[in-house]
Amino acid sequence: MKFFVSTGEMSGDLHLSYLVKEILKENNQSVFYGVAGGHSKGAGVNIIQDIKELAVMGFTQAVMKYRFLKKKAYEYLEFIESNKIDKVILVDYGGFNLKFLELLKERVPQVEVYYYIPPKLWVWGEKRIKSLKLADHIMVIFPWEVEFYKRHGVKAVYFGNPFIEKYEVIKNRGNEILLLPGSRKQEVKKLVPIMLEVVEKRKDEKFLLKLASEDHLSWIESDLGKYNNLAVKSEITLIDAIKRSKIALAASGTVILELALMGIPGIVLYKTNIINEFIARYILKLGFVSLPNLTLNEEVYPELLQRECNSTKISNEMNEILKNIDKMDTKIKEIRKRLSGDEIIKSYAQYVIKGSRASYE
């Protein structure tokens, strides 16, 4: 069985790698090709386009890459046709994958398409559901999504969140403050200066700045060596970094969910340009932006967005969390419980293998 996969970001690549590994356990005759990154390559995907070239944050950057992505979409379609691909798995990356789905069903309608982790349409606009409906199968990883899609006449399959099987609660933690500015250049350049203001203000605390890559040091203009209470690491794993920490300040994204599942409290940070802010606030009408908060439909992890993303607000929220740590720990445990399931990744893999023969109510 031949698969073509398409994702565009590190988080999607990670989830895809879990799925690929499990499918190969169930059916070792499967072959995977496609658009992915290092995690999926390690799992067994033959990479025809590395996602490092696809990283886009926000609306303005997406427009700039439009021509490049359109050209790539037609290259992928030709590959799918010439290699007689049986099934396509799309993972997140809605800005590209939804349009690619339309092209797929127009040009190769016989190919069975699975949309695993569809884009957050309750955020980005429900009108895009029309495109999502073209997928033969929709597999979600959050319980509230099933009801959301059901209201729009779309059947979605849910077995639990895969991260539950990858992250255990870390019981013995350290006393540092973990700084996670994200993996995109725009995030690092905007958030690190604010984080360093907090480091400067709280000289009595020890901070750990975890960068996704040592190369990202070139994006930071400040002299990090002047901060005696700051350690900078890129090679350390997220798990090991959390073991050293009591609280985290993190860029909005999948990492907030990872923090919650490992049991560490934190603060969500998000800062973007004026155009993206206008679209987010006045067109999309965002509520909560972090997955743990969406899971319980309440602000467990404080969200400091745009103007509120400043060192004073961050420091104040840190004080509140540390004063009420037991209350936040209870809520974090509830998040993990809400997302649990049995043999989660295996269930998704079996569903993909069975395809149109699968029947889950």
CSV table of C-alpha atoms in Angstrom, one decimal:
chain,number,residue,atom,x,y,z
A,1,MET,CA,0.0,0.0,0.0
A,2,LYS,CA,1.4,3.4,-1.0
A,3,PHE,CA,0.8,6.5,1.0
A,4,PHE,CA,1.5,10.2,0.3
A,5,VAL,CA,1.7,12.4,3.3
A,6,SER,CA,1.5,16.2,3.6
A,7,THR,CA,2.3,18.4,6.7
A,8,GLY,CA,4.0,21.7,7.1
A,9,GLU,CA,5.1,22.3,10.6
A,10,MET,CA,7.1,20.6,13.4
A,11,SER,CA,4.0,19.7,15.5
A,12,GLY,CA,2.3,18.1,12.5
A,13,ASP,CA,5.5,16.2,11.6
A,14,LEU,CA,5.7,14.8,15.1
A,15,HIS,CA,2.1,13.5,15.1
A,16,LEU,CA,2.6,12.1,11.6
A,17,SER,CA,5.7,10.2,12.7
A,18,TYR,CA,3.7,8.5,15.5
A,19,LEU,CA,1.0,7.5,13.0
A,20,VAL,CA,3.5,6.2,10.4
A,21,LYS,CA,5.4,4.1,12.9
A,22,GLU,CA,2.2,2.5,14.1
A,23,ILE,CA,0.9,1.8,10.6
A,24,LEU,CA,4.2,0.1,9.7
A,25,LYS,CA,3.9,-2.1,12.8
A,26,GLU,CA,0.4,-3.1,11.6
A,27,ASN,CA,1.3,-3.4,7.9
A,28,ASN,CA,5.0,-3.5,7.1
A,29,GLN,CA,4.3,-3.6,3.4
A,30,SER,CA,3.2,0.1,3.5
A,31,VAL,CA,5.4,2.7,1.8
A,32,PHE,CA,5.3,6.4,2.6
A,33,TYR,CA,6.3,9.4,0.5
A,34,GLY,CA,5.7,13.0,0.9
A,35,VAL,CA,6.1,16.4,2.5
A,36,ALA,CA,7.4,16.1,6.1
A,37,GLY,CA,10.4,16.7,8.3
A,38,GLY,CA,12.9,14.9,10.4
A,39,HIS,CA,10.6,13.1,12.7
A,40,SER,CA,8.6,11.5,9.9
A,41,LYS,CA,11.8,10.7,8.0
A,42,GLY,CA,13.0,8.8,11.0
A,43,ALA,CA,9.7,7.0,11.1
A,44,GLY,CA,10.1,5.8,7.5
A,45,VAL,CA,8.7,8.5,5.2
A,46,ASN,CA,10.6,9.0,1.9
A,47,ILE,CA,10.9,12.8,1.9
A,48,ILE,CA,10.2,14.6,-1.4
A,49,GLN,CA,9.9,18.0,0.2
A,50,ASP,CA,11.4,19.0,3.6
A,51,ILE,CA,9.1,21.2,5.7
A,52,LYS,CA,12.0,23.5,6.7
A,53,GLU,CA,11.3,25.3,3.4
A,54,LEU,CA,7.6,25.6,4.1
A,55,ALA,CA,7.6,27.4,7.6
A,56,VAL,CA,5.0,30.2,7.5
A,57,MET,CA,3.8,32.2,10.5
A,58,GLY,CA,0.8,34.6,10.1
A,59,PHE,CA,-1.1,35.9,7.1
A,60,THR,CA,1.4,38.2,5.5
A,61,GLN,CA,4.1,35.6,5.3
A,62,ALA,CA,1.6,33.1,3.8
A,63,VAL,CA,0.8,35.5,1.0
A,64,MET,CA,4.5,35.9,0.2
A,65,LYS,CA,4.8,32.1,-0.2
A,66,TYR,CA,1.6,31.6,-2.2
A,67,ARG,CA,3.3,31.2,-5.6
A,68,PHE,CA,5.9,28.8,-4.3
A,69,LEU,CA,3.3,26.6,-2.5
A,70,LYS,CA,1.0,26.6,-5.6
A,71,LYS,CA,3.8,25.3,-7.8
A,72,LYS,CA,4.6,22.6,-5.2
A,73,ALA,CA,1.0,21.5,-5.0
A,74,TYR,CA,1.0,20.6,-8.7
A,75,GLU,CA,4.3,18.8,-8.3
A,76,TYR,CA,2.8,16.7,-5.6
A,77,LEU,CA,-0.2,15.9,-7.7
A,78,GLU,CA,2.0,14.6,-10.5
A,79,PHE,CA,3.9,12.5,-8.1
A,80,ILE,CA,0.7,10.9,-6.7
A,81,GLU,CA,-0.5,10.1,-10.2
A,82,SER,CA,2.8,8.8,-11.6
A,83,ASN,CA,3.5,6.6,-8.5
A,84,LYS,CA,-0.1,5.3,-8.2
A,85,ILE,CA,-0.5,6.4,-4.6
A,86,ASP,CA,-3.4,4.5,-2.8
A,87,LYS,CA,-4.0,6.9,0.1
A,88,VAL,CA,-3.1,10.4,1.1
A,89,ILE,CA,-2.8,11.6,4.7
A,90,LEU,CA,-3.0,15.3,5.3
A,91,VAL,CA,-1.9,16.6,8.7
A,92,ASP,CA,-2.9,20.0,10.0
A,93,TYR,CA,-1.3,22.9,7.9
A,94,GLY,CA,-4.7,24.1,6.7
A,95,GLY,CA,-3.5,27.1,4.7
A,96,PHE,CA,-2.0,24.7,2.2
A,97,ASN,CA,-3.6,21.3,2.8
A,98,LEU,CA,-7.2,22.4,2.4
A,99,LYS,CA,-6.5,23.8,-1.0
A,100,PHE,CA,-4.4,20.8,-1.9
A,101,LEU,CA,-7.4,18.6,-0.8
A,102,GLU,CA,-9.6,20.5,-3.4
A,103,LEU,CA,-7.0,19.8,-6.1
A,104,LEU,CA,-6.6,16.2,-5.1
A,105,LYS,CA,-10.4,15.5,-5.4
A,106,GLU,CA,-10.6,17.3,-8.6
A,107,ARG,CA,-7.6,15.6,-10.3
A,108,VAL,CA,-7.4,12.1,-8.6
A,109,PRO,CA,-10.8,11.5,-7.0
A,110,GLN,CA,-10.2,7.8,-6.7
A,111,VAL,CA,-7.4,8.3,-4.1
A,112,GLU,CA,-8.6,7.9,-0.5
A,113,VAL,CA,-7.9,11.0,1.6
A,114,TYR,CA,-7.5,11.2,5.4
A,115,TYR,CA,-7.4,14.5,7.1
A,116,TYR,CA,-5.6,13.8,10.4
A,117,ILE,CA,-5.7,16.8,12.8
A,118,PRO,CA,-7.8,19.1,10.6
A,119,PRO,CA,-7.1,22.9,11.0
A,120,LYS,CA,-8.8,24.7,13.9
A,121,LEU,CA,-11.9,25.8,11.9
A,122,TRP,CA,-13.6,27.1,15.0
A,123,VAL,CA,-10.8,29.7,15.0
A,124,TRP,CA,-10.0,30.2,11.3
A,125,GLY,CA,-13.5,30.3,10.0
A,126,GLU,CA,-16.3,27.7,9.6
A,127,LYS,CA,-16.7,28.5,5.9
A,128,ARG,CA,-13.7,26.3,5.2
A,129,ILE,CA,-15.6,23.2,6.3
A,130,LYS,CA,-16.9,23.0,2.7
A,131,SER,CA,-13.3,22.2,1.6
A,132,LEU,CA,-12.7,19.8,4.6
A,133,LYS,CA,-15.8,17.8,3.7
A,134,LEU,CA,-14.0,16.6,0.5
A,135,ALA,CA,-11.8,14.4,2.6
A,136,ASP,CA,-13.0,10.7,2.8
A,137,HIS,CA,-12.1,10.5,6.5
A,138,ILE,CA,-11.5,13.1,9.2
A,139,MET,CA,-9.6,12.2,12.4
A,140,VAL,CA,-9.5,14.6,15.3
A,141,ILE,CA,-7.4,14.6,18.5
A,142,PHE,CA,-9.6,16.7,20.8
A,143,PRO,CA,-13.0,15.6,22.1
A,144,TRP,CA,-14.9,18.9,21.5
A,145,GLU,CA,-14.1,18.7,17.8
A,146,VAL,CA,-16.4,15.7,17.3
A,147,GLU,CA,-19.5,17.8,18.3
A,148,PHE,CA,-18.3,20.8,16.4
A,149,TYR,CA,-18.1,18.9,13.1
A,150,LYS,CA,-21.3,17.0,13.8
A,151,ARG,CA,-23.1,20.4,13.9
A,152,HIS,CA,-21.9,20.9,10.4
A,153,GLY,CA,-22.8,17.5,9.1
A,154,VAL,CA,-19.3,16.1,9.2
A,155,LYS,CA,-18.4,12.8,10.9
A,156,ALA,CA,-15.1,12.9,12.7
A,157,VAL,CA,-13.3,10.0,14.3
A,158,TYR,CA,-11.8,10.5,17.8
A,159,PHE,CA,-9.8,8.0,19.9
A,160,GLY,CA,-8.0,10.3,22.3
A,161,ASN,CA,-5.0,12.6,22.1
A,162,PRO,CA,-1.7,10.9,20.9
A,163,PHE,CA,0.5,12.9,23.2
A,164,ILE,CA,-1.1,11.1,26.2
A,165,GLU,CA,0.9,8.1,25.2
A,166,LYS,CA,4.1,10.0,24.7
A,167,TYR,CA,4.2,12.2,27.8
A,168,GLU,CA,4.0,11.2,31.4
A,169,VAL,CA,3.5,13.5,34.3
A,170,ILE,CA,6.8,14.7,35.7
A,171,LYS,CA,6.5,14.5,39.5
A,172,ASN,CA,9.9,15.8,40.6
A,173,ARG,CA,10.6,19.1,39.1
A,174,GLY,CA,13.4,21.7,39.6
A,175,ASN,CA,13.3,25.3,40.5
A,176,GLU,CA,14.2,27.1,37.3
A,177,ILE,CA,11.9,29.2,35.0
A,178,LEU,CA,11.7,27.6,31.6
A,179,LEU,CA,11.7,30.0,28.5
A,180,LEU,CA,10.3,28.5,25.3
A,181,PRO,CA,10.2,31.1,22.5
A,182,GLY,CA,9.1,28.8,19.8
A,183,SER,CA,10.8,27.5,16.6
A,184,ARG,CA,9.9,30.2,14.1
A,185,LYS,CA,12.2,33.1,13.5
A,186,GLN,CA,9.3,35.6,13.9
A,187,GLU,CA,8.5,34.1,17.3
A,188,VAL,CA,12.0,34.1,18.6
A,189,LYS,CA,12.8,37.6,17.5
A,190,LYS,CA,9.6,39.0,19.2
A,191,LEU,CA,9.5,36.9,22.3
A,192,VAL,CA,13.1,36.6,23.5
A,193,PRO,CA,13.6,40.3,24.1
A,194,ILE,CA,10.4,40.3,26.4
A,195,MET,CA,11.6,37.2,28.1
A,196,LEU,CA,15.0,38.8,28.8
A,197,GLU,CA,13.3,41.7,30.4
A,198,VAL,CA,11.7,39.2,32.9
A,199,VAL,CA,15.2,37.7,33.4
A,200,GLU,CA,16.6,41.1,34.2
A,201,LYS,CA,13.7,42.0,36.6
A,202,ARG,CA,13.9,38.7,38.6
A,203,LYS,CA,17.6,38.4,39.4
A,204,ASP,CA,16.7,36.2,42.3
A,205,GLU,CA,15.4,33.5,40.0
A,206,LYS,CA,17.2,31.1,37.7
A,207,PHE,CA,16.0,30.9,34.0
A,208,LEU,CA,16.6,28.2,31.3
A,209,LEU,CA,16.2,29.4,27.7
A,210,LYS,CA,15.5,26.4,25.5
A,211,LEU,CA,16.0,27.1,21.8
A,212,ALA,CA,14.8,24.7,19.1
A,213,SER,CA,18.2,24.9,17.4
A,214,GLU,CA,21.6,26.3,18.1
A,215,ASP,CA,21.2,28.2,14.8
A,216,HIS,CA,18.5,30.3,16.4
A,217,LEU,CA,21.1,32.1,18.4
A,218,SER,CA,21.8,34.2,15.3
A,219,TRP,CA,18.2,35.5,15.6
A,220,ILE,CA,18.8,37.0,19.0
A,221,GLU,CA,20.5,40.4,19.0
A,222,SER,CA,21.0,40.7,22.8
A,223,ASP,CA,24.2,39.6,24.5
A,224,LEU,CA,23.0,36.5,26.4
A,225,GLY,CA,26.2,36.2,28.3
A,226,LYS,CA,25.5,39.2,30.4
A,227,TYR,CA,22.7,37.5,32.3
A,228,ASN,CA,24.2,35.6,35.2
A,229,ASN,CA,20.9,34.0,36.1
A,230,LEU,CA,20.3,32.6,32.6
A,231,ALA,CA,21.3,29.2,31.1
A,232,VAL,CA,20.9,28.8,27.3
A,233,LYS,CA,20.4,25.3,25.8
A,234,SER,CA,19.4,23.9,22.4
A,235,GLU,CA,20.4,20.3,22.7
A,236,ILE,CA,18.4,19.6,25.8
A,237,THR,CA,15.1,17.7,25.3
A,238,LEU,CA,11.8,19.3,26.4
A,239,ILE,CA,11.3,16.6,29.0
A,240,ASP,CA,14.7,17.2,30.6
A,241,ALA,CA,14.2,21.0,30.5
A,242,ILE,CA,10.8,20.5,32.3
A,243,LYS,CA,12.5,18.4,35.0
A,244,ARG,CA,14.6,21.4,35.8
A,245,SER,CA,11.7,23.8,36.0
A,246,LYS,CA,8.8,24.9,38.2
A,247,ILE,CA,7.0,27.0,35.6
A,248,ALA,CA,7.3,27.9,31.9
A,249,LEU,CA,6.9,30.9,29.7
A,250,ALA,CA,6.0,29.6,26.2
A,251,ALA,CA,5.1,30.7,22.7
A,252,SER,CA,1.5,29.9,21.9
A,253,GLY,CA,1.4,26.5,20.1
A,254,THR,CA,1.5,22.7,20.6
A,255,VAL,CA,4.2,23.1,23.3
A,256,ILE,CA,1.5,24.4,25.8
A,257,LEU,CA,-0.3,21.1,25.5
A,258,GLU,CA,2.9,19.2,26.0
A,259,LEU,CA,3.5,21.3,29.2
A,260,ALA,CA,0.0,20.4,30.5
A,261,LEU,CA,0.4,16.7,29.8
A,262,MET,CA,3.7,16.7,31.7
A,263,GLY,CA,2.1,18.6,34.6
A,264,ILE,CA,4.0,21.9,34.5
A,265,PRO,CA,2.2,25.2,34.9
A,266,GLY,CA,2.9,28.1,32.6
A,267,ILE,CA,2.0,31.2,30.7
A,268,VAL,CA,1.1,31.5,27.0
A,269,LEU,CA,2.8,34.2,25.1
A,270,TYR,CA,1.8,35.5,21.6
A,271,LYS,CA,3.0,38.6,19.8
A,272,THR,CA,2.7,39.3,16.1
A,273,ASN,CA,2.6,42.2,13.7
A,274,ILE,CA,-0.2,44.8,13.4
A,275,ILE,CA,-1.8,43.2,10.3
A,276,ASN,CA,-2.0,39.8,11.8
A,277,GLU,CA,-3.3,41.3,15.1
A,278,PHE,CA,-6.2,43.1,13.3
A,279,ILE,CA,-7.2,39.9,11.5
A,280,ALA,CA,-7.1,37.8,14.6
A,281,ARG,CA,-9.0,40.3,16.8
A,282,TYR,CA,-11.6,41.7,14.4
A,283,ILE,CA,-12.1,39.1,11.7
A,284,LEU,CA,-11.5,35.7,13.4
A,285,LYS,CA,-12.8,36.9,16.9
A,286,LEU,CA,-10.5,34.6,18.8
A,287,GLY,CA,-11.5,33.3,22.2
A,288,PHE,CA,-8.9,31.0,23.9
A,289,VAL,CA,-5.8,30.3,21.8
A,290,SER,CA,-4.1,27.5,23.8
A,291,LEU,CA,-5.2,23.9,23.6
A,292,PRO,CA,-5.3,23.2,27.3
A,293,ASN,CA,-7.7,26.2,27.8
A,294,LEU,CA,-9.9,25.0,24.9
A,295,THR,CA,-10.0,21.5,26.4
A,296,LEU,CA,-11.6,22.8,29.7
A,297,ASN,CA,-13.2,25.9,28.1
A,298,GLU,CA,-11.5,28.1,30.8
A,299,GLU,CA,-8.3,29.9,31.2
A,300,VAL,CA,-6.1,27.5,33.1
A,301,TYR,CA,-2.9,28.8,31.4
A,302,PRO,CA,-2.9,32.6,31.4
A,303,GLU,CA,-2.8,33.9,27.9
A,304,LEU,CA,-0.9,37.1,27.4
A,305,LEU,CA,-1.5,38.2,23.8
A,306,GLN,CA,-0.1,41.2,21.9
A,307,ARG,CA,-0.1,44.3,24.2
A,308,GLU,CA,-0.5,42.2,27.3
A,309,CYS,CA,2.6,40.3,26.3
A,310,ASN,CA,5.0,42.4,28.3
A,311,SER,CA,7.4,41.8,31.2
A,312,THR,CA,5.3,43.4,33.8
A,313,LYS,CA,2.2,41.3,33.0
A,314,ILE,CA,4.3,38.2,32.8
A,315,SER,CA,5.9,38.8,36.1
A,316,ASN,CA,2.5,39.4,37.8
A,317,GLU,CA,1.0,36.3,36.3
A,318,MET,CA,4.0,34.3,37.5
A,319,ASN,CA,3.5,35.5,41.0
A,320,GLU,CA,-0.2,34.5,40.9
A,321,ILE,CA,0.5,31.0,39.6
A,322,LEU,CA,3.2,30.3,42.2
A,323,LYS,CA,0.9,31.5,45.0
A,324,ASN,CA,-1.9,29.2,43.8
A,325,ILE,CA,0.1,26.3,42.5
A,326,ASP,CA,-2.1,23.6,44.0
A,327,LYS,CA,-5.2,25.0,42.3
A,328,MET,CA,-3.5,25.1,38.9
A,329,ASP,CA,-2.1,21.6,39.4
A,330,THR,CA,-5.6,20.2,39.9
A,331,LYS,CA,-6.8,21.8,36.7
A,332,ILE,CA,-3.8,20.5,34.8
A,333,LYS,CA,-4.7,16.9,35.9
A,334,GLU,CA,-8.2,17.5,34.7
A,335,ILE,CA,-6.9,18.4,31.2
A,336,ARG,CA,-4.9,15.1,31.0
A,337,LYS,CA,-7.9,13.1,32.1
A,338,ARG,CA,-10.2,14.8,29.5
A,339,LEU,CA,-7.8,13.8,26.6
A,340,SER,CA,-7.2,10.2,27.6
A,341,GLY,CA,-8.1,7.0,25.7
A,342,ASP,CA,-7.1,3.4,25.1
A,343,GLU,CA,-4.4,2.4,22.5
A,344,ILE,CA,-4.9,5.8,20.9
A,345,ILE,CA,-2.2,5.9,18.2
A,346,LYS,CA,-2.8,2.2,17.3
A,347,SER,CA,-6.5,2.9,16.9
A,348,TYR,CA,-5.9,5.7,14.4
A,349,ALA,CA,-3.4,3.5,12.5
A,350,GLN,CA,-5.9,0.7,12.2
A,351,TYR,CA,-8.5,3.1,11.1
A,352,VAL,CA,-6.3,4.3,8.3
A,353,ILE,CA,-5.3,0.8,7.2
A,354,LYS,CA,-9.0,-0.3,7.1
A,355,GLY,CA,-10.1,2.8,5.3
A,356,SER,CA,-13.5,2.6,3.7
A,357,ARG,CA,-14.0,-0.8,5.4
A,358,ALA,CA,-13.7,0.8,8.9
A,359,SER,CA,-16.8,1.3,10.9
A,360,TYR,CA,-16.6,3.2,14.1
A,361,GLU,CA,-19.6,4.7,15.6
